[in-house]
mmCIF file of C-alpha atoms in Angstrom:
data_model
loop_
_atom_site.group_PDB
_atom_site.id
_atom_site.type_symbol
_atom_site.label_atom_id
_atom_site.label_comp_id
_atom_site.label_asym_id
_atom_site.label_seq_id
_atom_site.Cartn_x
_atom_site.Cartn_y
_atom_site.Cartn_z
ATOM 1 C CA MET A 1 -30.566 -96.658 97.702
ATOM 2 C CA SER A 2 -32.655 -93.888 96.536
ATOM 3 C CA LEU A 3 -32.996 -91.716 93.114
ATOM 4 C CA GLY A 4 -32.049 -88.144 92.835
ATOM 5 C CA LYS A 5 -34.779 -86.201 92.478
ATOM 6 C CA VAL A 6 -35.007 -82.238 91.794
ATOM 7 C CA SER A 7 -38.076 -79.874 91.915
ATOM 8 C CA VAL A 8 -38.754 -76.165 91.417
ATOM 9 C CA ASN A 9 -41.887 -74.609 92.983
ATOM 10 C CA ASN A 10 -43.257 -70.666 92.420
ATOM 11 C CA LEU A 11 -44.035 -69.699 96.112
ATOM 12 C CA ASN A 12 -46.744 -67.251 95.479
ATOM 13 C CA LEU A 13 -45.951 -64.609 98.837
ATOM 14 C CA GLY A 14 -49.082 -62.559 98.603
ATOM 15 C CA GLN A 15 -47.136 -59.092 97.379
ATOM 16 C CA GLY A 16 -49.420 -58.460 94.514
ATOM 17 C CA ALA A 17 -51.635 -55.125 94.398
ATOM 18 C CA VAL A 18 -55.535 -55.610 95.593
ATOM 19 C CA SER A 19 -57.968 -54.514 92.653
ATOM 20 C CA ALA A 20 -59.484 -51.192 94.031
ATOM 21 C CA ILE A 21 -63.207 -50.341 93.853
ATOM 22 C CA GLU A 22 -63.187 -46.587 95.465
ATOM 23 C CA CYS A 23 -64.769 -43.936 93.486
ATOM 24 C CA TYR A 24 -66.977 -46.380 91.445
ATOM 25 C CA PHE A 25 -70.662 -45.956 92.377
ATOM 26 C CA LEU A 26 -73.466 -48.257 91.539
ATOM 27 C CA PHE A 27 -76.662 -45.682 90.346
ATOM 28 C CA ILE A 28 -80.305 -47.409 90.922
ATOM 29 C CA GLY A 29 -83.148 -45.924 90.140
ATOM 30 C CA PRO A 30 -86.187 -45.655 87.644
ATOM 31 C CA GLY A 31 -85.004 -45.371 83.499
ATOM 32 C CA ALA A 32 -86.599 -45.712 80.078
ATOM 33 C CA LYS A 33 -84.720 -47.922 78.764
ATOM 34 C CA SER A 34 -82.513 -51.307 79.987
ATOM 35 C CA GLN A 35 -84.476 -51.943 82.904
ATOM 36 C CA GLY A 36 -83.714 -54.846 85.372
ATOM 37 C CA GLN A 37 -80.334 -54.615 83.582
ATOM 38 C CA LEU A 38 -76.868 -53.542 84.998
ATOM 39 C CA ILE A 39 -74.950 -51.519 82.996
ATOM 40 C CA PRO A 40 -71.493 -50.685 82.975
ATOM 41 C CA LEU A 41 -70.465 -46.083 81.766
ATOM 42 C CA ASN A 42 -67.988 -43.885 82.068
ATOM 43 C CA THR A 43 -67.375 -41.123 80.167
ATOM 44 C CA ASP A 44 -67.233 -41.996 76.683
ATOM 45 C CA SER A 45 -70.844 -43.111 77.260
ATOM 46 C CA ASP A 46 -74.239 -41.917 75.712
ATOM 47 C CA LEU A 47 -76.916 -42.377 77.997
ATOM 48 C CA ASP A 48 -79.705 -42.040 75.509
ATOM 49 C CA VAL A 49 -78.644 -44.699 73.807
ATOM 50 C CA MET A 50 -77.620 -46.840 76.571
ATOM 51 C CA LEU A 51 -80.472 -45.347 79.318
ATOM 52 C CA GLY A 52 -83.053 -44.108 76.768
ATOM 53 C CA ILE A 53 -84.254 -40.986 75.012
ATOM 54 C CA PRO A 54 -86.559 -39.756 77.167
ATOM 55 C CA ALA A 55 -85.872 -37.848 80.571
ATOM 56 C CA SER A 56 -85.579 -39.791 83.584
ATOM 57 C CA ASP A 57 -84.362 -39.023 87.301
ATOM 58 C CA LEU A 58 -81.460 -41.629 86.885
ATOM 59 C CA LYS A 59 -80.034 -40.321 83.473
ATOM 60 C CA THR A 60 -80.118 -36.861 85.384
ATOM 61 C CA GLN A 61 -78.401 -37.218 88.599
ATOM 62 C CA ILE A 62 -75.541 -40.012 86.564
ATOM 63 C CA THR A 63 -74.594 -36.922 83.957
ATOM 64 C CA ALA A 64 -74.277 -34.799 86.943
ATOM 65 C CA ALA A 65 -72.236 -37.229 88.377
ATOM 66 C CA ARG A 66 -70.149 -37.912 84.913
ATOM 67 C CA LEU A 67 -69.472 -33.943 84.641
ATOM 68 C CA ASN A 68 -68.391 -33.257 88.658
ATOM 69 C CA GLY A 69 -66.727 -37.098 88.191
ATOM 70 C CA GLY A 70 -63.216 -35.734 85.880
ATOM 71 C CA ASP A 71 -61.393 -38.443 83.319
ATOM 72 C CA ARG A 72 -61.252 -41.762 84.980
ATOM 73 C CA TRP A 73 -65.228 -41.333 86.006
ATOM 74 C CA ALA A 74 -67.148 -44.270 85.608
ATOM 75 C CA CYS A 75 -70.207 -46.303 86.908
ATOM 76 C CA LEU A 76 -72.419 -48.983 86.954
ATOM 77 C CA ALA A 77 -76.227 -48.599 86.373
ATOM 78 C CA ALA A 78 -79.080 -50.276 87.234
ATOM 79 C CA PRO A 79 -82.444 -48.935 86.001
ATOM 80 C CA LEU A 80 -85.390 -49.396 87.878
ATOM 81 C CA ALA A 81 -89.407 -49.439 86.497
ATOM 82 C CA ALA A 82 -91.732 -46.896 88.247
ATOM 83 C CA ASP A 83 -92.343 -49.261 90.701
ATOM 84 C CA GLY A 84 -89.138 -51.189 90.371
ATOM 85 C CA ASN A 85 -87.612 -52.155 94.121
ATOM 86 C CA TRP A 86 -83.973 -50.704 94.462
ATOM 87 C CA GLN A 87 -83.190 -53.440 96.931
ATOM 88 C CA ASP A 88 -83.472 -56.581 94.276
ATOM 89 C CA ALA A 89 -80.702 -54.505 91.871
ATOM 90 C CA LEU A 90 -78.610 -54.511 94.308
ATOM 91 C CA THR A 91 -79.095 -58.494 95.518
ATOM 92 C CA LYS A 92 -78.334 -59.078 91.338
ATOM 93 C CA ALA A 93 -75.218 -56.811 91.251
ATOM 94 C CA GLN A 94 -73.950 -58.288 93.865
ATOM 95 C CA GLN A 95 -74.829 -61.738 93.269
ATOM 96 C CA GLN A 96 -73.335 -60.800 89.444
ATOM 97 C CA GLY A 97 -69.877 -60.044 91.577
ATOM 98 C CA TYR A 98 -69.871 -56.207 91.440
ATOM 99 C CA SER A 99 -67.893 -54.614 94.132
ATOM 100 C CA VAL A 100 -68.729 -51.146 94.205
ATOM 101 C CA GLU A 101 -67.309 -48.044 96.678
ATOM 102 C CA ALA A 102 -71.110 -46.342 97.038
ATOM 103 C CA VAL A 103 -75.118 -46.942 96.192
ATOM 104 C CA VAL A 104 -76.603 -44.277 95.013
ATOM 105 C CA ILE A 105 -80.406 -44.220 94.685
ATOM 106 C CA THR A 106 -81.820 -41.553 93.291
ATOM 107 C CA LYS A 107 -85.369 -41.979 93.763
ATOM 108 C CA PRO A 108 -85.761 -39.475 97.034
ATOM 109 C CA VAL A 109 -87.351 -40.962 100.403
ATOM 110 C CA THR A 110 -90.057 -39.216 102.302
ATOM 111 C CA THR A 111 -89.453 -41.195 105.221
ATOM 112 C CA ALA A 112 -86.813 -42.344 108.264
ATOM 113 C CA ALA A 113 -88.031 -46.278 107.612
ATOM 114 C CA GLU A 114 -86.541 -46.063 103.910
ATOM 115 C CA LEU A 115 -82.790 -44.315 105.016
ATOM 116 C CA SER A 116 -82.978 -47.436 107.719
ATOM 117 C CA ALA A 117 -83.534 -49.640 105.070
ATOM 118 C CA MET A 118 -80.844 -48.432 102.832
ATOM 119 C CA HIS A 119 -78.115 -48.560 105.863
ATOM 120 C CA ASP A 120 -79.367 -51.958 106.682
ATOM 121 C CA ALA A 121 -78.531 -52.836 103.086
ATOM 122 C CA ALA A 122 -75.336 -51.871 103.295
ATOM 123 C CA GLN A 123 -75.030 -53.395 106.454
ATOM 124 C CA ALA A 124 -75.872 -56.739 104.937
ATOM 125 C CA LEU A 125 -73.312 -55.900 102.226
ATOM 126 C CA GLN A 126 -70.655 -56.942 104.519
ATOM 127 C CA ASN A 127 -72.587 -59.404 106.373
ATOM 128 C CA THR A 128 -73.218 -61.706 103.653
ATOM 129 C CA TYR A 129 -70.148 -60.730 101.102
ATOM 130 C CA GLY A 130 -67.530 -59.192 103.084
ATOM 131 C CA ARG A 131 -67.948 -56.246 101.134
ATOM 132 C CA ARG A 132 -68.293 -52.537 102.057
ATOM 133 C CA ALA A 133 -70.416 -50.016 100.815
ATOM 134 C CA PHE A 134 -71.913 -46.777 101.779
ATOM 135 C CA VAL A 135 -75.209 -45.357 100.360
ATOM 136 C CA ILE A 136 -76.276 -41.910 99.174
ATOM 137 C CA ALA A 137 -80.174 -40.816 99.441
ATOM 138 C CA SER A 138 -81.618 -38.293 98.367
ATOM 139 C CA SER A 139 -85.114 -36.573 99.753
ATOM 140 C CA VAL A 140 -87.132 -34.436 97.648
ATOM 141 C CA GLY A 141 -86.492 -30.355 97.131
ATOM 142 C CA ILE A 142 -89.082 -28.002 97.782
ATOM 143 C CA ASP A 143 -92.420 -27.512 96.393
ATOM 144 C CA ALA A 144 -92.039 -23.772 94.897
ATOM 145 C CA ALA A 145 -96.381 -23.541 94.601
ATOM 146 C CA ASP A 146 -97.107 -24.587 98.182
ATOM 147 C CA GLN A 147 -93.981 -24.461 100.604
ATOM 148 C CA THR A 148 -91.888 -21.893 101.956
ATOM 149 C CA TRP A 149 -88.364 -23.054 103.398
ATOM 150 C CA SER A 150 -89.628 -22.358 106.886
ATOM 151 C CA GLU A 151 -92.427 -25.211 106.122
ATOM 152 C CA TYR A 152 -89.235 -27.307 104.181
ATOM 153 C CA LEU A 153 -87.309 -27.232 106.096
ATOM 154 C CA THR A 154 -89.997 -28.977 108.895
ATOM 155 C CA GLU A 155 -90.646 -31.643 106.453
ATOM 156 C CA GLN A 156 -87.162 -32.573 106.098
ATOM 157 C CA LYS A 157 -85.977 -32.560 109.673
ATOM 158 C CA ALA A 158 -88.896 -34.976 110.842
ATOM 159 C CA ILE A 159 -87.044 -37.593 107.456
ATOM 160 C CA VAL A 160 -83.894 -37.918 109.714
ATOM 161 C CA GLU A 161 -84.897 -36.814 113.501
ATOM 162 C CA GLY A 162 -83.849 -39.986 115.896
ATOM 163 C CA LEU A 163 -81.709 -42.060 112.747
ATOM 164 C CA ALA A 164 -78.922 -43.406 113.446
ATOM 165 C CA ALA A 165 -77.897 -44.838 110.228
ATOM 166 C CA PRO A 166 -74.104 -44.152 110.140
ATOM 167 C CA ARG A 167 -73.372 -46.084 106.096
ATOM 168 C CA VAL A 168 -75.875 -43.116 104.881
ATOM 169 C CA ILE A 169 -75.972 -39.290 103.474
ATOM 170 C CA CYS A 170 -79.000 -38.140 102.671
ATOM 171 C CA VAL A 171 -78.878 -35.026 99.483
ATOM 172 C CA PRO A 172 -81.948 -33.041 99.515
ATOM 173 C CA GLN A 173 -82.261 -31.877 95.931
ATOM 174 C CA LEU A 174 -82.860 -28.719 96.203
ATOM 175 C CA HIS A 175 -81.082 -27.806 92.745
ATOM 176 C CA GLY A 176 -82.936 -30.855 90.993
ATOM 177 C CA ASN A 177 -79.273 -32.938 90.629
ATOM 178 C CA ASP A 178 -77.564 -32.133 93.480
ATOM 179 C CA LEU A 179 -77.120 -36.385 94.646
ATOM 180 C CA GLY A 180 -75.610 -36.990 91.206
ATOM 181 C CA VAL A 181 -73.466 -33.712 91.670
ATOM 182 C CA LEU A 182 -72.277 -34.793 95.042
ATOM 183 C CA ALA A 183 -71.517 -38.449 94.113
ATOM 184 C CA GLY A 184 -69.307 -37.161 91.133
ATOM 185 C CA ARG A 185 -67.822 -35.276 93.455
ATOM 186 C CA LEU A 186 -66.223 -38.087 95.825
ATOM 187 C CA ALA A 187 -65.981 -40.142 92.775
ATOM 188 C CA ASN A 188 -63.602 -37.790 91.160
ATOM 189 C CA ALA A 189 -60.291 -39.545 90.875
ATOM 190 C CA ALA A 190 -58.208 -36.644 91.076
ATOM 191 C CA VAL A 191 -59.121 -36.241 94.400
ATOM 192 C CA SER A 192 -58.326 -38.784 97.277
ATOM 193 C CA VAL A 193 -61.126 -41.011 99.410
ATOM 194 C CA ALA A 194 -59.657 -39.122 102.496
ATOM 195 C CA ASP A 195 -60.567 -35.434 100.812
ATOM 196 C CA SER A 196 -64.183 -33.726 102.256
ATOM 197 C CA PRO A 197 -66.030 -32.651 99.155
ATOM 198 C CA MET A 198 -66.030 -29.415 100.819
ATOM 199 C CA ARG A 199 -62.479 -29.010 99.335
ATOM 200 C CA VAL A 200 -62.734 -25.697 97.517
ATOM 201 C CA ALA A 201 -59.284 -26.616 95.922
ATOM 202 C CA THR A 202 -60.841 -29.399 94.020
ATOM 203 C CA GLY A 203 -62.911 -26.120 92.105
ATOM 204 C CA PRO A 204 -66.590 -25.526 92.258
ATOM 205 C CA VAL A 205 -69.693 -27.633 91.434
ATOM 206 C CA LEU A 206 -70.726 -28.450 88.232
ATOM 207 C CA GLY A 207 -73.634 -28.571 86.144
ATOM 208 C CA LEU A 208 -75.739 -28.056 89.589
ATOM 209 C CA GLY A 209 -79.401 -26.943 88.442
ATOM 210 C CA PRO A 210 -81.223 -23.883 89.166
ATOM 211 C CA VAL A 211 -81.599 -22.035 92.561
ATOM 212 C CA PRO A 212 -84.598 -23.124 94.285
ATOM 213 C CA VAL A 213 -87.100 -20.587 95.260
ATOM 214 C CA ASP A 214 -90.097 -20.823 98.117
ATOM 215 C CA SER A 215 -93.797 -20.239 97.600
ATOM 216 C CA GLU A 216 -93.372 -16.663 98.323
ATOM 217 C CA GLY A 217 -90.399 -16.094 95.372
ATOM 218 C CA VAL A 218 -87.556 -16.355 98.353
ATOM 219 C CA PRO A 219 -84.357 -18.256 96.764
ATOM 220 C CA LEU A 220 -82.107 -20.425 98.607
ATOM 221 C CA LEU A 221 -80.372 -18.374 101.084
ATOM 222 C CA SER A 222 -77.301 -19.730 103.196
ATOM 223 C CA ALA A 223 -79.031 -20.150 106.563
ATOM 224 C CA ILE A 224 -81.354 -22.873 105.292
ATOM 225 C CA ARG A 225 -78.701 -24.556 104.133
ATOM 226 C CA SER A 226 -76.784 -24.121 107.150
ATOM 227 C CA GLU A 227 -79.779 -25.445 109.446
ATOM 228 C CA LEU A 228 -80.251 -28.485 106.831
ATOM 229 C CA ASP A 229 -76.274 -29.242 107.375
ATOM 230 C CA LYS A 230 -76.967 -29.161 111.136
ATOM 231 C CA ALA A 231 -79.242 -31.425 110.909
ATOM 232 C CA ARG A 232 -77.027 -34.211 109.090
ATOM 233 C CA PHE A 233 -78.284 -33.139 105.293
ATOM 234 C CA SER A 234 -75.281 -32.793 102.961
ATOM 235 C CA VAL A 235 -75.882 -29.932 100.277
ATOM 236 C CA THR A 236 -73.990 -26.768 98.660
ATOM 237 C CA GLN A 237 -72.502 -24.118 99.919
ATOM 238 C CA THR A 238 -71.010 -20.507 98.719
ATOM 239 C CA TYR A 239 -68.730 -18.012 100.442
ATOM 240 C CA THR A 240 -69.624 -14.227 99.882
ATOM 241 C CA ASP A 241 -67.653 -12.341 97.003
ATOM 242 C CA TYR A 242 -66.474 -15.869 96.297
ATOM 243 C CA PRO A 243 -67.305 -16.805 93.026
ATOM 244 C CA GLY A 244 -68.265 -20.349 92.361
ATOM 245 C CA VAL A 245 -70.985 -23.181 94.226
ATOM 246 C CA TYR A 246 -69.295 -25.377 96.546
ATOM 247 C CA TRP A 247 -70.118 -28.535 99.137
ATOM 248 C CA ALA A 248 -70.042 -29.069 102.799
ATOM 249 C CA ASP A 249 -69.562 -31.813 104.942
ATOM 250 C CA GLY A 250 -70.490 -35.260 103.339
ATOM 251 C CA ASN A 251 -72.341 -36.000 106.640
ATOM 252 C CA LEU A 252 -73.361 -39.305 107.530
ATOM 253 C CA LEU A 253 -76.308 -39.817 109.644
ATOM 254 C CA ASP A 254 -74.550 -41.427 112.688
ATOM 255 C CA THR A 255 -74.703 -40.390 116.212
ATOM 256 C CA PRO A 256 -73.224 -37.441 118.198
ATOM 257 C CA ALA A 257 -69.814 -38.612 119.129
ATOM 258 C CA SER A 258 -69.712 -41.023 116.801
ATOM 259 C CA ASP A 259 -66.253 -41.373 114.485
ATOM 260 C CA PHE A 260 -67.602 -41.502 111.112
ATOM 261 C CA GLN A 261 -69.763 -38.449 111.151
ATOM 262 C CA VAL A 262 -68.352 -37.577 107.751
ATOM 263 C CA ILE A 263 -67.864 -39.631 104.993
ATOM 264 C CA GLU A 264 -64.206 -39.125 104.511
ATOM 265 C CA HIS A 265 -63.798 -40.520 107.745
ATOM 266 C CA LEU A 266 -65.905 -44.189 106.670
ATOM 267 C CA ARG A 267 -64.251 -43.912 103.633
ATOM 268 C CA ILE A 268 -60.340 -43.929 104.802
ATOM 269 C CA ALA A 269 -61.672 -47.121 107.319
ATOM 270 C CA ASP A 270 -63.259 -48.756 104.647
ATOM 271 C CA LYS A 271 -60.090 -48.695 102.323
ATOM 272 C CA ALA A 272 -57.771 -49.759 104.608
ATOM 273 C CA ALA A 273 -60.914 -52.461 105.226
ATOM 274 C CA ARG A 274 -60.207 -53.965 101.865
ATOM 275 C CA LEU A 275 -57.105 -53.688 101.810
ATOM 276 C CA VAL A 276 -56.047 -55.812 104.565
ATOM 277 C CA ARG A 277 -59.197 -58.496 104.424
ATOM 278 C CA PRO A 278 -57.166 -60.613 100.837
ATOM 279 C CA LEU A 279 -53.896 -60.826 103.310
ATOM 280 C CA LEU A 280 -55.978 -62.403 106.566
ATOM 281 C CA ILE A 281 -57.590 -64.866 103.986
ATOM 282 C CA ARG A 282 -54.442 -65.473 102.478
ATOM 283 C CA ARG A 283 -53.030 -66.393 106.218
ATOM 284 C CA VAL A 284 -56.171 -68.756 107.141
ATOM 285 C CA ALA A 285 -54.154 -71.886 108.319
ATOM 286 C CA ASP A 286 -51.077 -71.000 107.630
ATOM 287 C CA ARG A 287 -48.734 -71.723 110.242
ATOM 288 C CA ARG A 288 -45.930 -69.027 108.789
ATOM 289 C CA LEU A 289 -48.610 -66.541 111.228
ATOM 290 C CA ASN A 290 -47.985 -68.547 114.999
ATOM 291 C CA SER A 291 -47.207 -66.976 118.388
ATOM 292 C CA SER A 292 -43.563 -67.151 117.889
ATOM 293 C CA ALA A 293 -42.055 -63.575 118.448
ATOM 294 C CA ASN A 294 -40.701 -63.897 114.672
ATOM 295 C CA SER A 295 -43.616 -64.923 113.124
ATOM 296 C CA MET A 296 -46.225 -61.901 115.413
ATOM 297 C CA ALA A 297 -43.640 -58.960 113.677
ATOM 298 C CA VAL A 298 -43.303 -60.273 110.429
ATOM 299 C CA ASN A 299 -46.726 -60.651 109.933
ATOM 300 C CA ILE A 300 -46.941 -57.166 111.707
ATOM 301 C CA SER A 301 -44.561 -55.797 109.067
ATOM 302 C CA ALA A 302 -47.422 -57.300 106.200
ATOM 303 C CA LEU A 303 -50.068 -55.955 107.314
ATOM 304 C CA MET A 304 -48.649 -52.787 107.845
ATOM 305 C CA ALA A 305 -47.661 -52.256 104.381
ATOM 306 C CA PRO A 306 -51.220 -51.482 102.877
ATOM 307 C CA LEU A 307 -51.268 -48.839 105.078
ATOM 308 C CA ARG A 308 -47.908 -47.350 104.685
ATOM 309 C CA ALA A 309 -48.852 -47.419 100.846
ATOM 310 C CA MET A 310 -51.909 -45.203 101.856
ATOM 311 C CA ALA A 311 -49.514 -42.650 103.853
ATOM 312 C CA LYS A 312 -47.133 -42.306 101.301
ATOM 313 C CA SER A 313 -47.188 -38.506 100.407
ATOM 314 C CA THR A 314 -45.687 -37.066 97.404
ATOM 315 C CA THR A 315 -43.120 -33.318 96.978
ATOM 316 C CA PHE A 316 -43.776 -31.465 93.809
ATOM 317 C CA ALA A 317 -42.742 -27.965 92.999
ATOM 318 C CA GLY A 318 -42.166 -27.212 96.580
ATOM 319 C CA GLN A 319 -45.104 -28.767 97.960
ATOM 320 C CA VAL A 320 -46.314 -31.667 99.439
ATOM 321 C CA PHE A 321 -49.315 -34.042 99.037
ATOM 322 C CA PRO A 322 -49.779 -35.698 101.195
ATOM 323 C CA GLY A 323 -51.167 -39.284 101.806
ATOM 324 C CA GLU A 324 -54.848 -40.433 102.931
ATOM 325 C CA ILE A 325 -53.217 -41.128 106.586
ATOM 326 C CA GLU A 326 -50.408 -40.591 108.396
ATOM 327 C CA GLN A 327 -47.310 -42.484 108.406
ATOM 328 C CA PRO A 328 -48.348 -46.023 110.447
ATOM 329 C CA LYS A 329 -45.719 -46.195 113.667
ATOM 330 C CA ASP A 330 -45.023 -49.325 115.952
ATOM 331 C CA GLY A 331 -47.991 -50.144 118.022
ATOM 332 C CA ASP A 332 -50.839 -48.816 115.183
ATOM 333 C CA ILE A 333 -51.281 -52.953 114.573
ATOM 334 C CA VAL A 334 -51.447 -55.167 117.280
ATOM 335 C CA LEU A 335 -52.153 -59.125 117.099
ATOM 336 C CA THR A 336 -53.508 -61.239 120.290
ATOM 337 C CA TRP A 337 -53.866 -65.198 120.269
ATOM 338 C CA LYS A 338 -57.319 -65.682 121.096
ATOM 339 C CA SER A 339 -57.340 -69.404 121.234
ATOM 340 C CA LYS A 340 -54.754 -71.980 119.798
ATOM 341 C CA THR A 341 -56.512 -71.668 116.088
ATOM 342 C CA ALA A 342 -58.178 -67.425 115.908
ATOM 343 C CA VAL A 343 -56.299 -64.512 116.288
ATOM 344 C CA GLU A 344 -57.498 -60.752 116.596
ATOM 345 C CA ALA A 345 -55.754 -57.967 114.304
ATOM 346 C CA PHE A 346 -56.394 -54.203 116.054
ATOM 347 C CA ILE A 347 -55.403 -51.868 113.292
ATOM 348 C CA LYS A 348 -55.295 -47.775 114.219
ATOM 349 C CA VAL A 349 -55.682 -46.075 110.826
ATOM 350 C CA LYS A 350 -54.909 -42.368 112.060
ATOM 351 C CA PRO A 351 -56.676 -39.385 109.184
ATOM 352 C CA LEU A 352 -54.482 -36.173 108.862
ATOM 353 C CA ASN A 353 -56.178 -32.902 110.179
ATOM 354 C CA CYS A 354 -57.931 -30.787 107.724
ATOM 355 C CA PRO A 355 -58.985 -27.598 107.769
ATOM 356 C CA LYS A 356 -62.689 -26.481 107.653
ATOM 357 C CA ASP A 357 -63.175 -23.680 110.056
ATOM 358 C CA LEU A 358 -60.408 -21.045 109.466
ATOM 359 C CA THR A 359 -60.019 -17.977 111.487
ATOM 360 C CA ALA A 360 -57.479 -14.804 110.969
ATOM 361 C CA ASN A 361 -57.558 -12.313 113.296
ATOM 362 C CA ILE A 362 -55.657 -9.099 112.574
ATOM 363 C CA ALA A 363 -54.338 -6.657 114.860
ATOM 364 C CA LEU A 364 -53.203 -2.876 114.256
ATOM 365 C CA ASP A 365 -49.304 -2.353 115.079
ATOM 366 C CA LEU A 366 -49.880 1.625 115.833
ATOM 367 C CA SER A 367 -46.075 1.879 117.499
ATOM 368 C CA ASN A 368 -43.625 4.837 116.201
ATOM 369 C CA ASP A 369 -40.218 3.229 114.370
ATOM 370 C CA ALA A 370 -39.213 6.492 113.985
ATOM 371 C CA THR A 371 -35.773 7.350 115.467
ATOM 372 C CA GLU A 372 -34.438 10.090 116.694
#
């Protein structure tokens, strides 16, 4: 004999959204106020109140980032003392639970070792916290009193020669606030993480500092920018007879032939990883993921859902606004059982083609169309 029992359970199928951290950056650098603190900022923040009235490089870069970041811009600031350590500020932010897409270090570097340490720190975030981030660093601008452009190029190239740091962008502070301008351009929610900072349709950069000159009074030329770009620095650029100052590629300090030489490729891979990771965590010791054909198909479909969302496009006024990646297809996700308890997922993310070098060929038609 037994008594009747009825239970109703709520089943959590893991169909909710994953918190997005894209376009949220951490700025670290010497500041006049609130040293040692972590300060959230947005477009409404009074930077004189939050970061101090005296000028500081941190406030200068954040001001430029806010101007270029659009109406949804926000960031986290970590002011340091003059002799402060950016590693300590980064660790503190992580320990307090702040997840950011990028770390912007405003104090210019002078050696490859400093850039290498920044890459190591970004990699450590992934190893320790499972968080993916890239670093935007800066190098000093030209010394107009003592340097020619040739001398400046030699000095700058020496900083990155032989360096492999695929999670680091280095921006020469040619105009004084280039670092903040790029950080804001990358954090602008009006564009996608799949968009290059080179995108002209985004508009010109805003609030860029004065055009630098060398010790001989020669202003910054396109040839100088081109040489810095070849050396993997990220710089501004202009187009002859086309108004405005724009940006070149967001170059990463990666090796030749790498998949991650430009920032938009790293950003879409990182975004996909952030979306997939919680789905994998929910499947730990869940027997609904097993080696049966039905289970494999169901779980492949579930892991493909965030990729389909990233690939979603919108058609408006006759124009197609593409998603961040190409639409995933069968075979783009493969699950492999390495043992009875270990499964490995292989996921393909394909960026859309993007024109950066455009050429028009014009021919004359001299035929005689007159009829007899």
